[in-house]
Amino acid sequence: MEWNRLQTVHLTEDMRKKLEEIENYLEKQDYFSNEKLNRSRIIDMLILTFYDLFVAENSRTKYPNRLAELKKITPKDNQKLLRELMRQGRSMEFLLYINLGIYQSLSQINGSYTPKELRSYQTGDSREINMLMNQIMQIINDDIARNKQIKDSKRKKA
């Protein structure tokens, strides 16, 4: 199919209404507050969106299958994903503090440490490990509160 630089698009009444709804939706978005949205820009955005969702990442997936995948995604799925990412982020913070503690301990011990002495925290039979986990969680919570306090104080100054 050949395309001219300027192109006339023929739309049914239903498609014209849908295009107007898209236009109204985009005009309400804060993301575009500094931008003039004309119909050409909206068509560009529709093409780019379609390209990103169907062509760029999923070029091997057939259109109806990819559309069905996208329709299955709900806001609840996004919230679950965000919660999972936050949980994993907390786990990574946990690991960071644990590793820092291990390093600090190993640097103070004169070589008598062996990894066989470690006990699994998953069994929950070690009171010491449970206490350590709670202390680390408290440190993380204190860090989060301190960072929030710093951000809030910076906002008040601005």
mmCIF file with all atom_site columns, N, CA and C in Angstrom, residues 72-146:
data_model
loop_
_atom_site.group_PDB
_atom_site.id
_atom_site.type_symbol
_atom_site.label_atom_id
_atom_site.label_alt_id
_atom_site.label_comp_id
_atom_site.label_asym_id
_atom_site.label_entity_id
_atom_site.label_seq_id
_atom_site.pdbx_PDB_ins_code
_atom_site.Cartn_x
_atom_site.Cartn_y
_atom_site.Cartn_z
_atom_site.occupancy
_atom_site.B_iso_or_equiv
_atom_site.pdbx_formal_charge
_atom_site.auth_seq_id
_atom_site.auth_comp_id
_atom_site.auth_asym_id
_atom_site.auth_atom_id
_atom_site.pdbx_PDB_model_num
ATOM 1   N N  . LYS A 1 72  ? -7.610 -8.989  28.865 1.00 0.00 ? 72  LYS A N  1
ATOM 2   C CA . LYS A 1 72  ? -7.645 -9.729  30.136 1.00 0.00 ? 72  LYS A CA 1
ATOM 3   C C  . LYS A 1 72  ? -7.017 -8.936  31.284 1.00 0.00 ? 72  LYS A C  1
ATOM 4   N N  . ILE A 1 73  ? -6.158 -7.986  30.958 1.00 0.00 ? 73  ILE A N  1
ATOM 5   C CA . ILE A 1 73  ? -5.464 -7.213  31.991 1.00 0.00 ? 73  ILE A CA 1
ATOM 6   C C  . ILE A 1 73  ? -6.461 -6.247  32.626 1.00 0.00 ? 73  ILE A C  1
ATOM 7   N N  . THR A 1 74  ? -6.580 -6.323  33.936 1.00 0.00 ? 74  THR A N  1
ATOM 8   C CA . THR A 1 74  ? -7.506 -5.451  34.665 1.00 0.00 ? 74  THR A CA 1
ATOM 9   C C  . THR A 1 74  ? -6.714 -4.556  35.609 1.00 0.00 ? 74  THR A C  1
ATOM 10  N N  . PRO A 1 75  ? -7.331 -3.478  36.096 1.00 0.00 ? 75  PRO A N  1
ATOM 11  C CA . PRO A 1 75  ? -6.643 -2.643  37.097 1.00 0.00 ? 75  PRO A CA 1
ATOM 12  C C  . PRO A 1 75  ? -6.211 -3.451  38.323 1.00 0.00 ? 75  PRO A C  1
ATOM 13  N N  . LYS A 1 76  ? -7.000 -4.464  38.689 1.00 0.00 ? 76  LYS A N  1
ATOM 14  C CA . LYS A 1 76  ? -6.619 -5.305  39.829 1.00 0.00 ? 76  LYS A CA 1
ATOM 15  C C  . LYS A 1 76  ? -5.309 -6.030  39.544 1.00 0.00 ? 76  LYS A C  1
ATOM 16  N N  . ASP A 1 77  ? -5.121 -6.463  38.298 1.00 0.00 ? 77  ASP A N  1
ATOM 17  C CA . ASP A 1 77  ? -3.869 -7.123  37.929 1.00 0.00 ? 77  ASP A CA 1
ATOM 18  C C  . ASP A 1 77  ? -2.692 -6.172  38.118 1.00 0.00 ? 77  ASP A C  1
ATOM 19  N N  . ASN A 1 78  ? -2.884 -4.927  37.694 1.00 0.00 ? 78  ASN A N  1
ATOM 20  C CA . ASN A 1 78  ? -1.820 -3.934  37.860 1.00 0.00 ? 78  ASN A CA 1
ATOM 21  C C  . ASN A 1 78  ? -1.522 -3.700  39.331 1.00 0.00 ? 78  ASN A C  1
ATOM 22  N N  . GLN A 1 79  ? -2.564 -3.619  40.155 1.00 0.00 ? 79  GLN A N  1
ATOM 23  C CA . GLN A 1 79  ? -2.368 -3.413  41.594 1.00 0.00 ? 79  GLN A CA 1
ATOM 24  C C  . GLN A 1 79  ? -1.646 -4.605  42.207 1.00 0.00 ? 79  GLN A C  1
ATOM 25  N N  . LYS A 1 80  ? -2.029 -5.812  41.797 1.00 0.00 ? 80  LYS A N  1
ATOM 26  C CA . LYS A 1 80  ? -1.342 -7.007  42.302 1.00 0.00 ? 80  LYS A CA 1
ATOM 27  C C  . LYS A 1 80  ? 0.127  -6.988  41.911 1.00 0.00 ? 80  LYS A C  1
ATOM 28  N N  . LEU A 1 81  ? 0.389  -6.611  40.682 1.00 0.00 ? 81  LEU A N  1
ATOM 29  C CA . LEU A 1 81  ? 1.771  -6.549  40.195 1.00 0.00 ? 81  LEU A CA 1
ATOM 30  C C  . LEU A 1 81  ? 2.567  -5.515  40.989 1.00 0.00 ? 81  LEU A C  1
ATOM 31  N N  . LEU A 1 82  ? 1.980  -4.351  41.232 1.00 0.00 ? 82  LEU A N  1
ATOM 32  C CA . LEU A 1 82  ? 2.670  -3.324  42.012 1.00 0.00 ? 82  LEU A CA 1
ATOM 33  C C  . LEU A 1 82  ? 2.935  -3.796  43.435 1.00 0.00 ? 82  LEU A C  1
ATOM 34  N N  . ARG A 1 83  ? 1.957  -4.458  44.040 1.00 0.00 ? 83  ARG A N  1
ATOM 35  C CA . ARG A 1 83  ? 2.166  -4.996  45.401 1.00 0.00 ? 83  ARG A CA 1
ATOM 36  C C  . ARG A 1 83  ? 3.284  -6.022  45.409 1.00 0.00 ? 83  ARG A C  1
ATOM 37  N N  . GLU A 1 84  ? 3.313  -6.869  44.404 1.00 0.00 ? 84  GLU A N  1
ATOM 38  C CA . GLU A 1 84  ? 4.362  -7.887  44.315 1.00 0.00 ? 84  GLU A CA 1
ATOM 39  C C  . GLU A 1 84  ? 5.730  -7.240  44.128 1.00 0.00 ? 84  GLU A C  1
ATOM 40  N N  . LEU A 1 85  ? 5.792  -6.210  43.284 1.00 0.00 ? 85  LEU A N  1
ATOM 41  C CA . LEU A 1 85  ? 7.061  -5.504  43.091 1.00 0.00 ? 85  LEU A CA 1
ATOM 42  C C  . LEU A 1 85  ? 7.515  -4.836  44.384 1.00 0.00 ? 85  LEU A C  1
ATOM 43  N N  . MET A 1 86  ? 6.577  -4.261  45.124 1.00 0.00 ? 86  MET A N  1
ATOM 44  C CA . MET A 1 86  ? 6.934  -3.631  46.400 1.00 0.00 ? 86  MET A CA 1
ATOM 45  C C  . MET A 1 86  ? 7.438  -4.684  47.387 1.00 0.00 ? 86  MET A C  1
ATOM 46  N N  . ARG A 1 87  ? 6.768  -5.848  47.398 1.00 0.00 ? 87  ARG A N  1
ATOM 47  C CA . ARG A 1 87  ? 7.195  -6.928  48.288 1.00 0.00 ? 87  ARG A CA 1
ATOM 48  C C  . ARG A 1 87  ? 8.598  -7.397  47.909 1.00 0.00 ? 87  ARG A C  1
ATOM 49  N N  . GLN A 1 88  ? 8.853  -7.511  46.628 1.00 0.00 ? 88  GLN A N  1
ATOM 50  C CA . GLN A 1 88  ? 10.184 -7.929  46.194 1.00 0.00 ? 88  GLN A CA 1
ATOM 51  C C  . GLN A 1 88  ? 11.232 -6.864  46.508 1.00 0.00 ? 88  GLN A C  1
ATOM 52  N N  . GLY A 1 89  ? 10.838 -5.611  46.394 1.00 0.00 ? 89  GLY A N  1
ATOM 53  C CA . GLY A 1 89  ? 11.745 -4.530  46.765 1.00 0.00 ? 89  GLY A CA 1
ATOM 54  C C  . GLY A 1 89  ? 12.104 -4.599  48.234 1.00 0.00 ? 89  GLY A C  1
ATOM 55  N N  . ARG A 1 90  ? 11.107 -4.898  49.078 1.00 0.00 ? 90  ARG A N  1
ATOM 56  C CA . ARG A 1 90  ? 11.365 -5.056  50.508 1.00 0.00 ? 90  ARG A CA 1
ATOM 57  C C  . ARG A 1 90  ? 12.306 -6.236  50.749 1.00 0.00 ? 90  ARG A C  1
ATOM 58  N N  . SER A 1 91  ? 12.090 -7.304  49.992 1.00 0.00 ? 91  SER A N  1
ATOM 59  C CA . SER A 1 91  ? 12.962 -8.466  50.140 1.00 0.00 ? 91  SER A CA 1
ATOM 60  C C  . SER A 1 91  ? 14.394 -8.116  49.762 1.00 0.00 ? 91  SER A C  1
ATOM 61  N N  . MET A 1 92  ? 14.557 -7.324  48.717 1.00 0.00 ? 92  MET A N  1
ATOM 62  C CA . MET A 1 92  ? 15.899 -6.919  48.308 1.00 0.00 ? 92  MET A CA 1
ATOM 63  C C  . MET A 1 92  ? 16.549 -6.042  49.377 1.00 0.00 ? 92  MET A C  1
ATOM 64  N N  . GLU A 1 93  ? 15.753 -5.159  49.994 1.00 0.00 ? 93  GLU A N  1
ATOM 65  C CA . GLU A 1 93  ? 16.286 -4.344  51.093 1.00 0.00 ? 93  GLU A CA 1
ATOM 66  C C  . GLU A 1 93  ? 16.712 -5.254  52.241 1.00 0.00 ? 93  GLU A C  1
ATOM 67  N N  . PHE A 1 94  ? 15.874 -6.246  52.511 1.00 0.00 ? 94  PHE A N  1
ATOM 68  C CA . PHE A 1 94  ? 16.176 -7.220  53.556 1.00 0.00 ? 94  PHE A CA 1
ATOM 69  C C  . PHE A 1 94  ? 17.531 -7.873  53.289 1.00 0.00 ? 94  PHE A C  1
ATOM 70  N N  . LEU A 1 95  ? 17.691 -8.347  52.049 1.00 0.00 ? 95  LEU A N  1
ATOM 71  C CA . LEU A 1 95  ? 18.945 -9.010  51.680 1.00 0.00 ? 95  LEU A CA 1
ATOM 72  C C  . LEU A 1 95  ? 20.138 -8.070  51.796 1.00 0.00 ? 95  LEU A C  1
ATOM 73  N N  . LEU A 1 96  ? 19.951 -6.823  51.429 1.00 0.00 ? 96  LEU A N  1
ATOM 74  C CA . LEU A 1 96  ? 21.027 -5.852  51.531 1.00 0.00 ? 96  LEU A CA 1
ATOM 75  C C  . LEU A 1 96  ? 21.495 -5.722  52.978 1.00 0.00 ? 96  LEU A C  1
ATOM 76  N N  . TYR A 1 97  ? 20.545 -5.522  53.891 1.00 0.00 ? 97  TYR A N  1
ATOM 77  C CA . TYR A 1 97  ? 20.925 -5.358  55.284 1.00 0.00 ? 97  TYR A CA 1
ATOM 78  C C  . TYR A 1 97  ? 21.512 -6.644  55.879 1.00 0.00 ? 97  TYR A C  1
ATOM 79  N N  . ILE A 1 98  ? 20.970 -7.766  55.473 1.00 0.00 ? 98  ILE A N  1
ATOM 80  C CA . ILE A 1 98  ? 21.521 -9.035  55.943 1.00 0.00 ? 98  ILE A CA 1
ATOM 81  C C  . ILE A 1 98  ? 22.962 -9.181  55.464 1.00 0.00 ? 98  ILE A C  1
ATOM 82  N N  . ASN A 1 99  ? 23.199 -8.906  54.188 1.00 0.00 ? 99  ASN A N  1
ATOM 83  C CA . ASN A 1 99  ? 24.555 -9.020  53.647 1.00 0.00 ? 99  ASN A CA 1
ATOM 84  C C  . ASN A 1 99  ? 25.513 -8.045  54.319 1.00 0.00 ? 99  ASN A C  1
ATOM 85  N N  . LEU A 1 100 ? 25.037 -6.845  54.583 1.00 0.00 ? 100 LEU A N  1
ATOM 86  C CA . LEU A 1 100 ? 25.883 -5.882  55.282 1.00 0.00 ? 100 LEU A CA 1
ATOM 87  C C  . LEU A 1 100 ? 26.221 -6.378  56.692 1.00 0.00 ? 100 LEU A C  1
ATOM 88  N N  . GLY A 1 101 ? 25.225 -6.944  57.354 1.00 0.00 ? 101 GLY A N  1
ATOM 89  C CA . GLY A 1 101 ? 25.459 -7.496  58.693 1.00 0.00 ? 101 GLY A CA 1
ATOM 90  C C  . GLY A 1 101 ? 26.431 -8.658  58.665 1.00 0.00 ? 101 GLY A C  1
ATOM 91  N N  . ILE A 1 102 ? 26.271 -9.519  57.681 1.00 0.00 ? 102 ILE A N  1
ATOM 92  C CA . ILE A 1 102 ? 27.178 -10.661 57.542 1.00 0.00 ? 102 ILE A CA 1
ATOM 93  C C  . ILE A 1 102 ? 28.597 -10.174 57.289 1.00 0.00 ? 102 ILE A C  1
ATOM 94  N N  . TYR A 1 103 ? 28.744 -9.231  56.402 1.00 0.00 ? 103 TYR A N  1
ATOM 95  C CA . TYR A 1 103 ? 30.070 -8.702  56.107 1.00 0.00 ? 103 TYR A CA 1
ATOM 96  C C  . TYR A 1 103 ? 30.704 -8.108  57.361 1.00 0.00 ? 103 TYR A C  1
ATOM 97  N N  . GLN A 1 104 ? 29.907 -7.316  58.059 1.00 0.00 ? 104 GLN A N  1
ATOM 98  C CA . GLN A 1 104 ? 30.434 -6.694  59.274 1.00 0.00 ? 104 GLN A CA 1
ATOM 99  C C  . GLN A 1 104 ? 30.856 -7.753  60.292 1.00 0.00 ? 104 GLN A C  1
ATOM 100 N N  . SER A 1 105 ? 30.031 -8.773  60.457 1.00 0.00 ? 105 SER A N  1
ATOM 101 C CA . SER A 1 105 ? 30.352 -9.840  61.408 1.00 0.00 ? 105 SER A CA 1
ATOM 102 C C  . SER A 1 105 ? 31.586 -10.622 60.985 1.00 0.00 ? 105 SER A C  1
ATOM 103 N N  . LEU A 1 106 ? 31.637 -10.982 59.704 1.00 0.00 ? 106 LEU A N  1
ATOM 104 C CA . LEU A 1 106 ? 32.778 -11.762 59.219 1.00 0.00 ? 106 LEU A CA 1
ATOM 105 C C  . LEU A 1 106 ? 34.080 -10.977 59.320 1.00 0.00 ? 106 LEU A C  1
ATOM 106 N N  . SER A 1 107 ? 33.997 -9.672  59.111 1.00 0.00 ? 107 SER A N  1
ATOM 107 C CA . SER A 1 107 ? 35.217 -8.876  59.186 1.00 0.00 ? 107 SER A CA 1
ATOM 108 C C  . SER A 1 107 ? 35.736 -8.776  60.621 1.00 0.00 ? 107 SER A C  1
ATOM 109 N N  . GLN A 1 108 ? 34.869 -9.022  61.592 1.00 0.00 ? 108 GLN A N  1
ATOM 110 C CA . GLN A 1 108 ? 35.289 -8.942  62.990 1.00 0.00 ? 108 GLN A CA 1
ATOM 111 C C  . GLN A 1 108 ? 35.706 -10.302 63.556 1.00 0.00 ? 108 GLN A C  1
ATOM 112 N N  . ILE A 1 109 ? 35.308 -11.363 62.886 1.00 0.00 ? 109 ILE A N  1
ATOM 113 C CA . ILE A 1 109 ? 35.644 -12.719 63.348 1.00 0.00 ? 109 ILE A CA 1
ATOM 114 C C  . ILE A 1 109 ? 36.997 -13.112 62.762 1.00 0.00 ? 109 ILE A C  1
ATOM 115 N N  . ASN A 1 110 ? 37.761 -13.839 63.522 1.00 0.00 ? 110 ASN A N  1
ATOM 116 C CA . ASN A 1 110 ? 39.114 -14.172 63.065 1.00 0.00 ? 110 ASN A CA 1
ATOM 117 C C  . ASN A 1 110 ? 39.190 -15.517 62.340 1.00 0.00 ? 110 ASN A C  1
ATOM 118 N N  . GLY A 1 111 ? 38.232 -15.787 61.473 1.00 0.00 ? 111 GLY A N  1
ATOM 119 C CA . GLY A 1 111 ? 38.333 -16.983 60.644 1.00 0.00 ? 111 GLY A CA 1
ATOM 120 C C  . GLY A 1 111 ? 37.631 -18.214 61.196 1.00 0.00 ? 111 GLY A C  1
ATOM 121 N N  . SER A 1 112 ? 36.950 -18.135 62.326 1.00 0.00 ? 112 SER A N  1
ATOM 122 C CA . SER A 1 112 ? 36.298 -19.321 62.884 1.00 0.00 ? 112 SER A CA 1
ATOM 123 C C  . SER A 1 112 ? 34.899 -19.537 62.306 1.00 0.00 ? 112 SER A C  1
ATOM 124 N N  . TYR A 1 113 ? 34.467 -18.691 61.435 1.00 0.00 ? 113 TYR A N  1
ATOM 125 C CA . TYR A 1 113 ? 33.136 -18.792 60.839 1.00 0.00 ? 113 TYR A CA 1
ATOM 126 C C  . TYR A 1 113 ? 33.075 -19.881 59.780 1.00 0.00 ? 113 TYR A C  1
ATOM 127 N N  . THR A 1 114 ? 31.990 -20.692 59.798 1.00 0.00 ? 114 THR A N  1
ATOM 128 C CA . THR A 1 114 ? 31.727 -21.651 58.717 1.00 0.00 ? 114 THR A CA 1
ATOM 129 C C  . THR A 1 114 ? 30.250 -21.541 58.337 1.00 0.00 ? 114 THR A C  1
ATOM 130 N N  . PRO A 1 115 ? 29.951 -21.602 57.056 1.00 0.00 ? 115 PRO A N  1
ATOM 131 C CA . PRO A 1 115 ? 28.555 -21.480 56.617 1.00 0.00 ? 115 PRO A CA 1
ATOM 132 C C  . PRO A 1 115 ? 27.650 -22.581 57.167 1.00 0.00 ? 115 PRO A C  1
ATOM 133 N N  . LYS A 1 116 ? 28.203 -23.715 57.570 1.00 0.00 ? 116 LYS A N  1
ATOM 134 C CA . LYS A 1 116 ? 27.393 -24.812 58.105 1.00 0.00 ? 116 LYS A CA 1
ATOM 135 C C  . LYS A 1 116 ? 26.697 -24.425 59.398 1.00 0.00 ? 116 LYS A C  1
ATOM 136 N N  . GLU A 1 117 ? 27.173 -23.375 60.057 1.00 0.00 ? 117 GLU A N  1
ATOM 137 C CA . GLU A 1 117 ? 26.572 -22.944 61.316 1.00 0.00 ? 117 GLU A CA 1
ATOM 138 C C  . GLU A 1 117 ? 25.248 -22.200 61.101 1.00 0.00 ? 117 GLU A C  1
ATOM 139 N N  . LEU A 1 118 ? 24.970 -21.802 59.864 1.00 0.00 ? 118 LEU A N  1
ATOM 140 C CA . LEU A 1 118 ? 23.728 -21.078 59.592 1.00 0.00 ? 118 LEU A CA 1
ATOM 141 C C  . LEU A 1 118 ? 22.522 -21.997 59.711 1.00 0.00 ? 118 LEU A C  1
ATOM 142 N N  . ARG A 1 119 ? 21.414 -21.423 60.201 1.00 0.00 ? 119 ARG A N  1
ATOM 143 C CA . ARG A 1 119 ? 20.171 -22.179 60.287 1.00 0.00 ? 119 ARG A CA 1
ATOM 144 C C  . ARG A 1 119 ? 19.156 -21.527 59.354 1.00 0.00 ? 119 ARG A C  1
ATOM 145 N N  . SER A 1 120 ? 18.204 -22.289 58.906 1.00 0.00 ? 120 SER A N  1
ATOM 146 C CA . SER A 1 120 ? 17.195 -21.778 57.984 1.00 0.00 ? 120 SER A CA 1
ATOM 147 C C  . SER A 1 120 ? 16.198 -20.903 58.731 1.00 0.00 ? 120 SER A C  1
ATOM 148 N N  . TYR A 1 121 ? 15.930 -19.724 58.175 1.00 0.00 ? 121 TYR A N  1
ATOM 149 C CA . TYR A 1 121 ? 14.927 -18.861 58.788 1.00 0.00 ? 121 TYR A CA 1
ATOM 150 C C  . TYR A 1 121 ? 13.523 -19.339 58.430 1.00 0.00 ? 121 TYR A C  1
ATOM 151 N N  . GLN A 1 122 ? 13.393 -20.154 57.386 1.00 0.00 ? 122 GLN A N  1
ATOM 152 C CA . GLN A 1 122 ? 12.076 -20.590 56.935 1.00 0.00 ? 122 GLN A CA 1
ATOM 153 C C  . GLN A 1 122 ? 11.419 -21.557 57.915 1.00 0.00 ? 122 GLN A C  1
ATOM 154 N N  . THR A 1 123 ? 12.208 -22.317 58.656 1.00 0.00 ? 123 THR A N  1
ATOM 155 C CA . THR A 1 123 ? 11.615 -23.254 59.613 1.00 0.00 ? 123 THR A CA 1
ATOM 156 C C  . THR A 1 123 ? 11.082 -22.535 60.840 1.00 0.00 ? 123 THR A C  1
ATOM 157 N N  . GLY A 1 124 ? 11.609 -21.355 61.127 1.00 0.00 ? 124 GLY A N  1
ATOM 158 C CA . GLY A 1 124 ? 11.123 -20.565 62.255 1.00 0.00 ? 124 GLY A CA 1
ATOM 159 C C  . GLY A 1 124 ? 11.534 -21.104 63.612 1.00 0.00 ? 124 GLY A C  1
ATOM 160 N N  . ASP A 1 125 ? 12.475 -22.039 63.634 1.00 0.00 ? 125 ASP A N  1
ATOM 161 C CA . ASP A 1 125 ? 12.863 -22.640 64.913 1.00 0.00 ? 125 ASP A CA 1
ATOM 162 C C  . ASP A 1 125 ? 13.984 -21.871 65.616 1.00 0.00 ? 125 ASP A C  1
ATOM 163 N N  . SER A 1 126 ? 14.490 -20.848 64.974 1.00 0.00 ? 126 SER A N  1
ATOM 164 C CA . SER A 1 126 ? 15.585 -20.101 65.573 1.00 0.00 ? 126 SER A CA 1
ATOM 165 C C  . SER A 1 126 ? 15.072 -18.756 66.075 1.00 0.00 ? 126 SER A C  1
ATOM 166 N N  . ARG A 1 127 ? 15.057 -18.597 67.375 1.00 0.00 ? 127 ARG A N  1
ATOM 167 C CA . ARG A 1 127 ? 14.609 -17.357 67.983 1.00 0.00 ? 127 ARG A CA 1
ATOM 168 C C  . ARG A 1 127 ? 15.534 -16.207 67.584 1.00 0.00 ? 127 ARG A C  1
ATOM 169 N N  . GLU A 1 128 ? 16.825 -16.510 67.501 1.00 0.00 ? 128 GLU A N  1
ATOM 170 C CA . GLU A 1 128 ? 17.794 -15.483 67.130 1.00 0.00 ? 128 GLU A CA 1
ATOM 171 C C  . GLU A 1 128 ? 17.547 -14.949 65.721 1.00 0.00 ? 128 GLU A C  1
ATOM 172 N N  . ILE A 1 129 ? 17.280 -15.881 64.783 1.00 0.00 ? 129 ILE A N  1
ATOM 173 C CA . ILE A 1 129 ? 17.028 -15.473 63.401 1.00 0.00 ? 129 ILE A CA 1
ATOM 174 C C  . ILE A 1 129 ? 15.744 -14.659 63.330 1.00 0.00 ? 129 ILE A C  1
ATOM 175 N N  . ASN A 1 130 ? 14.705 -15.081 64.047 1.00 0.00 ? 130 ASN A N  1
ATOM 176 C CA . ASN A 1 130 ? 13.454 -14.327 64.062 1.00 0.00 ? 130 ASN A CA 1
ATOM 177 C C  . ASN A 1 130 ? 13.675 -12.926 64.626 1.00 0.00 ? 130 ASN A C  1
ATOM 178 N N  . MET A 1 131 ? 14.472 -12.812 65.672 1.00 0.00 ? 131 MET A N  1
ATOM 179 C CA . MET A 1 131 ? 14.777 -11.507 66.251 1.00 0.00 ? 131 MET A CA 1
ATOM 180 C C  . MET A 1 131 ? 15.549 -10.653 65.239 1.00 0.00 ? 131 MET A C  1
ATOM 181 N N  . LEU A 1 132 ? 16.517 -11.273 64.557 1.00 0.00 ? 132 LEU A N  1
ATOM 182 C CA . LEU A 1 132 ? 17.295 -10.554 63.551 1.00 0.00 ? 132 LEU A CA 1
ATOM 183 C C  . LEU A 1 132 ? 16.387 -10.044 62.436 1.00 0.00 ? 132 LEU A C  1
ATOM 184 N N  . MET A 1 133 ? 15.494 -10.882 61.962 1.00 0.00 ? 133 MET A N  1
ATOM 185 C CA . MET A 1 133 ? 14.569 -10.486 60.899 1.00 0.00 ? 133 MET A CA 1
ATOM 186 C C  . MET A 1 133 ? 13.713 -9.306  61.359 1.00 0.00 ? 133 MET A C  1
ATOM 187 N N  . ASN A 1 134 ? 13.211 -9.357  62.579 1.00 0.00 ? 134 ASN A N  1
ATOM 188 C CA . ASN A 1 134 ? 12.398 -8.255  63.112 1.00 0.00 ? 134 ASN A CA 1
ATOM 189 C C  . ASN A 1 134 ? 13.221 -6.984  63.244 1.00 0.00 ? 134 ASN A C  1
ATOM 190 N N  . GLN A 1 135 ? 14.467 -7.109  63.686 1.00 0.00 ? 135 GLN A N  1
ATOM 191 C CA . GLN A 1 135 ? 15.332 -5.933  63.804 1.00 0.00 ? 135 GLN A CA 1
ATOM 192 C C  . GLN A 1 135 ? 15.610 -5.324  62.434 1.00 0.00 ? 135 GLN A C  1
ATOM 193 N N  . ILE A 1 136 ? 15.850 -6.171  61.440 1.00 0.00 ? 136 ILE A N  1
ATOM 194 C CA . ILE A 1 136 ? 16.108 -5.681  60.092 1.00 0.00 ? 136 ILE A CA 1
ATOM 195 C C  . ILE A 1 136 ? 14.860 -4.984  59.538 1.00 0.00 ? 136 ILE A C  1
ATOM 196 N N  . MET A 1 137 ? 13.700 -5.567  59.773 1.00 0.00 ? 137 MET A N  1
ATOM 197 C CA . MET A 1 137 ? 12.457 -4.949  59.322 1.00 0.00 ? 137 MET A CA 1
ATOM 198 C C  . MET A 1 137 ? 12.276 -3.577  59.986 1.00 0.00 ? 137 MET A C  1
ATOM 199 N N  . GLN A 1 138 ? 12.631 -3.481  61.254 1.00 0.00 ? 138 GLN A N  1
ATOM 200 C CA . GLN A 1 138 ? 12.532 -2.199  61.951 1.00 0.00 ? 138 GLN A CA 1
ATOM 201 C C  . GLN A 1 138 ? 13.491 -1.164  61.349 1.00 0.00 ? 138 GLN A C  1
ATOM 202 N N  . ILE A 1 139 ? 14.705 -1.605  61.015 1.00 0.00 ? 139 ILE A N  1
ATOM 203 C CA . ILE A 1 139 ? 15.680 -0.705  60.379 1.00 0.00 ? 139 ILE A CA 1
ATOM 204 C C  . ILE A 1 139 ? 15.132 -0.209  59.038 1.00 0.00 ? 139 ILE A C  1
ATOM 205 N N  . ILE A 1 140 ? 14.563 -1.117  58.250 1.00 0.00 ? 140 ILE A N  1
ATOM 206 C CA . ILE A 1 140 ? 13.987 -0.749  56.954 1.00 0.00 ? 140 ILE A CA 1
ATOM 207 C C  . ILE A 1 140 ? 12.855 0.260   57.158 1.00 0.00 ? 140 ILE A C  1
ATOM 208 N N  . ASN A 1 141 ? 11.967 -0.014  58.106 1.00 0.00 ? 141 ASN A N  1
ATOM 209 C CA . ASN A 1 141 ? 10.854 0.899   58.375 1.00 0.00 ? 141 ASN A CA 1
ATOM 210 C C  . ASN A 1 141 ? 11.358 2.261   58.838 1.00 0.00 ? 141 ASN A C  1
ATOM 211 N N  . ASP A 1 142 ? 12.406 2.266   59.677 1.00 0.00 ? 142 ASP A N  1
ATOM 212 C CA . ASP A 1 142 ? 12.996 3.533   60.124 1.00 0.00 ? 142 ASP A CA 1
ATOM 213 C C  . ASP A 1 142 ? 13.586 4.299   58.950 1.00 0.00 ? 142 ASP A C  1
ATOM 214 N N  . ASP A 1 143 ? 14.266 3.577   58.043 1.00 0.00 ? 143 ASP A N  1
ATOM 215 C CA . ASP A 1 143 ? 14.835 4.214   56.845 1.00 0.00 ? 143 ASP A CA 1
ATOM 216 C C  . ASP A 1 143 ? 13.733 4.825   55.979 1.00 0.00 ? 143 ASP A C  1
ATOM 217 N N  . ILE A 1 144 ? 12.650 4.090   55.797 1.00 0.00 ? 144 ILE A N  1
ATOM 218 C CA . ILE A 1 144 ? 11.533 4.584   54.985 1.00 0.00 ? 144 ILE A CA 1
ATOM 219 C C  . ILE A 1 144 ? 10.943 5.838   55.624 1.00 0.00 ? 144 ILE A C  1
ATOM 220 N N  . ALA A 1 145 ? 10.727 5.792   56.940 1.00 0.00 ? 145 ALA A N  1
ATOM 221 C CA . ALA A 1 145 ? 10.174 6.953   57.647 1.00 0.00 ? 145 ALA A CA 1
ATOM 222 C C  . ALA A 1 145 ? 11.119 8.150   57.555 1.00 0.00 ? 145 ALA A C  1
ATOM 223 N N  . ARG A 1 146 ? 12.414 7.895   57.719 1.00 0.00 ? 146 ARG A N  1
ATOM 224 C CA . ARG A 1 146 ? 13.409 8.970   57.645 1.00 0.00 ? 146 ARG A CA 1
ATOM 225 C C  . ARG A 1 146 ? 13.430 9.589   56.240 1.00 0.00 ? 146 ARG A C  1
#
